[in-house]
Tab-separated table of N, CA and C in Angstrom:
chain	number	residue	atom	x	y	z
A	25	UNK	N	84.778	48.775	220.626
A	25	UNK	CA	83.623	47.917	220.582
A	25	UNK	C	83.494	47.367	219.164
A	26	UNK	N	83.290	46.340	218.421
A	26	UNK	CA	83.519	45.769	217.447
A	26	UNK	C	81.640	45.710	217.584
A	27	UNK	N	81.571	46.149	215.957
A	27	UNK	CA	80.374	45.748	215.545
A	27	UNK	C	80.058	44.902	214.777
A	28	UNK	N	78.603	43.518	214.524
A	28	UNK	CA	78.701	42.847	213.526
A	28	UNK	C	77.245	42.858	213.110
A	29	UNK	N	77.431	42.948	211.510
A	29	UNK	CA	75.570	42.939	211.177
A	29	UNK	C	74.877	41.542	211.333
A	30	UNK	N	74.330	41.259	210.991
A	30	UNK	CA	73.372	39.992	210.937
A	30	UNK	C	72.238	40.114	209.461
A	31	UNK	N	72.735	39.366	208.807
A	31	UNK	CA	71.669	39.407	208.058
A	31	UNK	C	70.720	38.837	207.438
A	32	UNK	N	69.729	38.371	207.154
A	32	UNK	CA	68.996	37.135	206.818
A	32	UNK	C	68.161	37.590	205.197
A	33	UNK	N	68.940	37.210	204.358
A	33	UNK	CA	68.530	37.452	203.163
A	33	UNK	C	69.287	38.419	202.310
A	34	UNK	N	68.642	39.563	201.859
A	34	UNK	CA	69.308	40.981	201.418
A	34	UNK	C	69.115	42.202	202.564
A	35	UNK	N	68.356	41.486	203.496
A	35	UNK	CA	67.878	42.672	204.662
A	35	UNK	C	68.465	42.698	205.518
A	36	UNK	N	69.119	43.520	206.344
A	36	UNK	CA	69.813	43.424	207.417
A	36	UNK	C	68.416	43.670	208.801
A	37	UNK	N	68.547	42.585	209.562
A	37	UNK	CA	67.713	42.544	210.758
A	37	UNK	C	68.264	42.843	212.031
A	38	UNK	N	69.628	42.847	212.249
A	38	UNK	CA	70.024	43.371	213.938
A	38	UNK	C	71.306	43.806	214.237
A	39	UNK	N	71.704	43.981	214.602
A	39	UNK	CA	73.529	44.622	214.266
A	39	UNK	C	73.811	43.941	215.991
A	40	UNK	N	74.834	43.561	216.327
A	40	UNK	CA	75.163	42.564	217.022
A	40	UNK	C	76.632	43.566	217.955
A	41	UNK	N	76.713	43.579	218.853
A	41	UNK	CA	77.836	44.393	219.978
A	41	UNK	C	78.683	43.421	221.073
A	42	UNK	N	79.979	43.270	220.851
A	42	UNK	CA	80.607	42.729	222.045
A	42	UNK	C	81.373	43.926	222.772
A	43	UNK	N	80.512	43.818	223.652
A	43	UNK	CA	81.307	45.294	224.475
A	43	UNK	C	82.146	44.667	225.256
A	44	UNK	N	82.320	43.517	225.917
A	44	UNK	CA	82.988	42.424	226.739
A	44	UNK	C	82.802	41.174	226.369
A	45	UNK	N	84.020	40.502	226.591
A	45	UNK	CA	83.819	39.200	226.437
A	45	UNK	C	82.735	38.336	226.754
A	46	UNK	N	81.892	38.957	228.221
A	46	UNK	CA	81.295	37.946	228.420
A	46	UNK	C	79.575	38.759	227.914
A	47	UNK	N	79.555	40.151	227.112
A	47	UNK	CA	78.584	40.351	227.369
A	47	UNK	C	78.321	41.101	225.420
A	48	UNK	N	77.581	40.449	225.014
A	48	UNK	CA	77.302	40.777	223.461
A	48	UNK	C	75.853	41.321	223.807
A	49	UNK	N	75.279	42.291	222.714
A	49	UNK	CA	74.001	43.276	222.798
A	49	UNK	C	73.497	42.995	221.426
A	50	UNK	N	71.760	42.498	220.897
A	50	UNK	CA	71.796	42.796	220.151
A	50	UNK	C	70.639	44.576	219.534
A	51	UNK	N	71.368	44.850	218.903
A	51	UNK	CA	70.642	46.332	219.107
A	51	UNK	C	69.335	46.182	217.316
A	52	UNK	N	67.966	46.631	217.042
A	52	UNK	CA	67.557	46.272	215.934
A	52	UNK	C	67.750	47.160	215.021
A	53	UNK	N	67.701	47.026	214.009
A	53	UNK	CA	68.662	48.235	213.176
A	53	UNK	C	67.370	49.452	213.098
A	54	UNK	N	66.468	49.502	213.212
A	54	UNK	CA	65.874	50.773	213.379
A	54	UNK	C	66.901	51.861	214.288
A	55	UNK	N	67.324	51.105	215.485
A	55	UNK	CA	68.452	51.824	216.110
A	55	UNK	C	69.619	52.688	215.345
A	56	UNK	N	69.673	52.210	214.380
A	56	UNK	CA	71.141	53.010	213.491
A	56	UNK	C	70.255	54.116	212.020
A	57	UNK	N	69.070	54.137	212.130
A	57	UNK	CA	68.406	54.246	210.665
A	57	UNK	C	68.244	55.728	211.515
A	58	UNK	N	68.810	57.035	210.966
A	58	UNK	CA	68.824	58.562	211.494
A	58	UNK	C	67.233	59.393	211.052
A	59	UNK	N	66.905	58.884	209.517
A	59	UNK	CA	65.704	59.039	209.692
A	59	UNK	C	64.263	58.785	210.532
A	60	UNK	N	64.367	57.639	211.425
A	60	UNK	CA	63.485	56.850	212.131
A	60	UNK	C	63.688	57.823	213.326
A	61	UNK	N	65.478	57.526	213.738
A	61	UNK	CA	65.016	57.840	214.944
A	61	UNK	C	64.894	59.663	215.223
A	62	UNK	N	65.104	60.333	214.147
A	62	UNK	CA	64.799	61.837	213.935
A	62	UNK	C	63.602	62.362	214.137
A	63	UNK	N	62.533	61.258	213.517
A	63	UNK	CA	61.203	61.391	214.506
A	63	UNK	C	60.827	61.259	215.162
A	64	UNK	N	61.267	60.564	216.222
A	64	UNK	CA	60.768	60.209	217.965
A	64	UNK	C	61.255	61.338	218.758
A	65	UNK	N	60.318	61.835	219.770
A	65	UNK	CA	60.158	62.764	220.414
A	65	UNK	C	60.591	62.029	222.117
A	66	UNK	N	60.678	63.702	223.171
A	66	UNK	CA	60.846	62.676	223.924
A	66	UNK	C	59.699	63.127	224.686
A	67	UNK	N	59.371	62.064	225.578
A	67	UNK	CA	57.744	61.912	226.446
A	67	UNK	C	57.804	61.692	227.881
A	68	UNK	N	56.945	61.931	228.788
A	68	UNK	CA	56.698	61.618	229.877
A	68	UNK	C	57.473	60.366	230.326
A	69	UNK	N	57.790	59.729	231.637
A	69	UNK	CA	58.166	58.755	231.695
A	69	UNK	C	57.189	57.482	232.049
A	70	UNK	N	57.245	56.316	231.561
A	70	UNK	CA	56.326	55.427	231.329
A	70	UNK	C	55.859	54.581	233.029
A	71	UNK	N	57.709	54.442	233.853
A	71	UNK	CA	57.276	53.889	235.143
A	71	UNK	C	58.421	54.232	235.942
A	72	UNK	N	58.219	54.762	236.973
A	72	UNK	CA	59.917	55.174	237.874
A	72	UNK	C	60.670	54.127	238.107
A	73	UNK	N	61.854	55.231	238.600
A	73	UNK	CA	63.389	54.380	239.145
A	73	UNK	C	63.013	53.205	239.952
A	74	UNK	N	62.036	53.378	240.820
A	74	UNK	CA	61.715	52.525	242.242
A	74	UNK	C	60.950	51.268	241.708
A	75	UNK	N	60.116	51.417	240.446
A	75	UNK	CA	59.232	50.524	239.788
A	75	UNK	C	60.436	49.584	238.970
A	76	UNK	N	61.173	50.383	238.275
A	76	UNK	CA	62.110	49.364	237.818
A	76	UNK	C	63.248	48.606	238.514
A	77	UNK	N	63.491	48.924	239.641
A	77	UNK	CA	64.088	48.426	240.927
A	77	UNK	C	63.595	47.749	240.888
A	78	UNK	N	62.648	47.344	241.415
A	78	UNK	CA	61.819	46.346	241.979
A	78	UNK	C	61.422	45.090	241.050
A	79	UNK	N	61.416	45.451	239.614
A	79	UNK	CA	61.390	44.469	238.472
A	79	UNK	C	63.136	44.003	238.553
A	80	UNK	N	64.262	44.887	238.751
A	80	UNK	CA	65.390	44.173	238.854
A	80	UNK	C	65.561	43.127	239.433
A	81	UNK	N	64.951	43.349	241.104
A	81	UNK	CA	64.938	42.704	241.966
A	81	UNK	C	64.530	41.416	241.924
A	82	UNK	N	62.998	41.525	241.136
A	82	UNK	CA	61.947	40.375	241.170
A	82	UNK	C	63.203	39.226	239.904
A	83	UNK	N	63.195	39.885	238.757
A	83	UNK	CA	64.168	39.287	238.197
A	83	UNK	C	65.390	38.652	238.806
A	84	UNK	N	65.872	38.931	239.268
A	84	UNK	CA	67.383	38.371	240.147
A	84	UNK	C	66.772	37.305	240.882
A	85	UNK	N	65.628	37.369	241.720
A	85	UNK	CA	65.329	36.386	242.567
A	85	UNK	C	64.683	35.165	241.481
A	86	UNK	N	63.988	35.320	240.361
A	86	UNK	CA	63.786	34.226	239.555
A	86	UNK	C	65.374	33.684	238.799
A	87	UNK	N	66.052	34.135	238.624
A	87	UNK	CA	67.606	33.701	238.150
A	87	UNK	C	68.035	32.996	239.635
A	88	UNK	N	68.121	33.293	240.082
A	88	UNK	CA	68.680	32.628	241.491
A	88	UNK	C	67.667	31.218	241.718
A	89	UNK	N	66.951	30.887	241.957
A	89	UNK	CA	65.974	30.099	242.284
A	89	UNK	C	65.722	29.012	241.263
A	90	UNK	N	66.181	29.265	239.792
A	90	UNK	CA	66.591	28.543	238.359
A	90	UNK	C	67.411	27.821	238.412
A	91	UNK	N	67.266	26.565	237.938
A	91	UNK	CA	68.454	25.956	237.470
A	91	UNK	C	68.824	25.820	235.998
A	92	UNK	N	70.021	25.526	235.637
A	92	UNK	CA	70.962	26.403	234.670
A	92	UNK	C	69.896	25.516	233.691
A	93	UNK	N	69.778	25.773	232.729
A	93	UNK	CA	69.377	24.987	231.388
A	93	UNK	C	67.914	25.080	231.040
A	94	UNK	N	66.999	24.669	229.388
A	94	UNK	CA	66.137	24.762	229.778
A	94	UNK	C	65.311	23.282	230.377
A	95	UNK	N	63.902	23.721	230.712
A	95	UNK	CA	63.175	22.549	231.428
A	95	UNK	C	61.993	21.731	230.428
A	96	UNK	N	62.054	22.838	229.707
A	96	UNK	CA	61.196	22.254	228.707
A	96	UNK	C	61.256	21.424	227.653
A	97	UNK	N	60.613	20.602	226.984
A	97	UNK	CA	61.043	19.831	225.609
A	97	UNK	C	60.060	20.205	224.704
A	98	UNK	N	60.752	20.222	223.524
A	98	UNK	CA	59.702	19.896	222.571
A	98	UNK	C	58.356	18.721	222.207
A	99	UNK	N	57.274	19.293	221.508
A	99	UNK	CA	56.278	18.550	221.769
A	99	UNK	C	56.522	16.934	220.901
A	100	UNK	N	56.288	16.177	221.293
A	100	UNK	CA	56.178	14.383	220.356
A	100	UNK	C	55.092	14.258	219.704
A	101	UNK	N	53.867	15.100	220.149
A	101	UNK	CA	53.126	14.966	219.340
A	101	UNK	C	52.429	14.960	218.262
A	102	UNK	N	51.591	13.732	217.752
A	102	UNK	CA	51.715	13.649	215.616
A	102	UNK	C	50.792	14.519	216.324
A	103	UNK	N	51.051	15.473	214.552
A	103	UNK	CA	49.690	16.162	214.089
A	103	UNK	C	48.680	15.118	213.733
A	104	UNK	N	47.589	15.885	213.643
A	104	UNK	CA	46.509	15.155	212.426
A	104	UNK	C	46.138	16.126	211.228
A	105	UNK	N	45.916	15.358	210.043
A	105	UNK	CA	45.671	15.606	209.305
A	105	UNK	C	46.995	15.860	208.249
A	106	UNK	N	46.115	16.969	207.126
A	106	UNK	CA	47.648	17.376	205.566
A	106	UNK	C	47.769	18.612	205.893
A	107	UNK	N	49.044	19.210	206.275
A	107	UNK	CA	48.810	20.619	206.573
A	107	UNK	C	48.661	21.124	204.921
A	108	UNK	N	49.085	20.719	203.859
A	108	UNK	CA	48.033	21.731	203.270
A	108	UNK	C	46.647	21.401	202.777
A	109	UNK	N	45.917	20.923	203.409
A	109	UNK	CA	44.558	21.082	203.882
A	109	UNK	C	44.005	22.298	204.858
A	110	UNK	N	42.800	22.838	204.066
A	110	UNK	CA	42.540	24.095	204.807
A	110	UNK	C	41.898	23.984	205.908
A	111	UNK	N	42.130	24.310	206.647
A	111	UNK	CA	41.279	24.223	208.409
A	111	UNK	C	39.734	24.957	208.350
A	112	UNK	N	39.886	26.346	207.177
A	112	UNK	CA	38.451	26.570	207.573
A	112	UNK	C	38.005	27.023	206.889
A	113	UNK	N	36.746	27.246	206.341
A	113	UNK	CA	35.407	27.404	205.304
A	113	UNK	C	35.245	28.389	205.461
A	114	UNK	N	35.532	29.793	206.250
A	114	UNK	CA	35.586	31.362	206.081
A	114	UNK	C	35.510	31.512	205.108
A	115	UNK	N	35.316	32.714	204.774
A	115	UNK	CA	35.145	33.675	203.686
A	115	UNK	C	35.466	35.117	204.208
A	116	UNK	N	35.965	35.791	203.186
A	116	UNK	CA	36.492	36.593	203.456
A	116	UNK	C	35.038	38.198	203.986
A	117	UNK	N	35.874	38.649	204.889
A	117	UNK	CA	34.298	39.978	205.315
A	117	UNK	C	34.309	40.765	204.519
A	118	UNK	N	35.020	41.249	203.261
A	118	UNK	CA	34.312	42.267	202.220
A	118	UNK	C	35.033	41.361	201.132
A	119	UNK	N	34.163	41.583	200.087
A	119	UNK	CA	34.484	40.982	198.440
A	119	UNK	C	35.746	41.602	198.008
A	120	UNK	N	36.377	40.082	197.041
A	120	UNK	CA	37.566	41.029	196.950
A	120	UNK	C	37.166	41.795	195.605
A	121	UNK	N	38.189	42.760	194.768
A	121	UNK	CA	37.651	43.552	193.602
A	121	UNK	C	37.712	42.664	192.372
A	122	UNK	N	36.523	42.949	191.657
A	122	UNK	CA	35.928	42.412	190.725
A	122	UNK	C	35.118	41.133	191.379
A	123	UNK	N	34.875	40.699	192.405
A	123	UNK	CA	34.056	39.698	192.591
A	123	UNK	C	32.593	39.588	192.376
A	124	UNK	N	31.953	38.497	192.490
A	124	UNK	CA	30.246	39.171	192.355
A	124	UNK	C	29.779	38.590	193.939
A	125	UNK	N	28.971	39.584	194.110
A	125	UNK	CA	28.230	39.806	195.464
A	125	UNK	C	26.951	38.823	195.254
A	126	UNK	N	27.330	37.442	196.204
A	126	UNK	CA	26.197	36.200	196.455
A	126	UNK	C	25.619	36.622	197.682
């Protein structure tokens, strides 16, 4: 299985798997970090075999019923206004430190 990192900056964000040609995984690197996952315990189960069946299922029948590509476009529409113009006159809910209390 050939592994590849991904990285965006100095940080590595996802480590990348071609287990088959036609089928690449991306896994997030919390997945590989031994400290992280040394603390997770294991727990009750969240929803059964038969519950996730049935999400397989429901899934397959929306892939089937799809046609290939997406349907959507991006929006044409102008903004208004300067985005850096501030949208709103808030204030913040506690003072920040050193401020004076109006």
């Amino acid at each position: 299985m050939q592994v590849s990192p991904y990285r965006r900056g100095k940080s590595l964000m996802a480590i990348y798997t071609d287990e088959r040609p036609d089928l690449s995984r991306e896994l997030p690197n919390w997945m590989f970090d031994e400290r992280y996952c040394g603390e997770m315990r294991l727990g009750p189960p969240e929803i059964s075999i038969a519950g996730l069946n049935e999400l397989a299922s429901a899934l397959a029948s929306f892939g089937a019923t799809r046609a290939r590509g997406a349907r959507s476009r991006p929006s044409r529409k102008k903004e208004k206004g300067d985005a850096k113009q501030a949208t709103s006159k808030s204030r913040p809910a506690r003072p920040t430190v050193g401020a004076s209390k109006s």
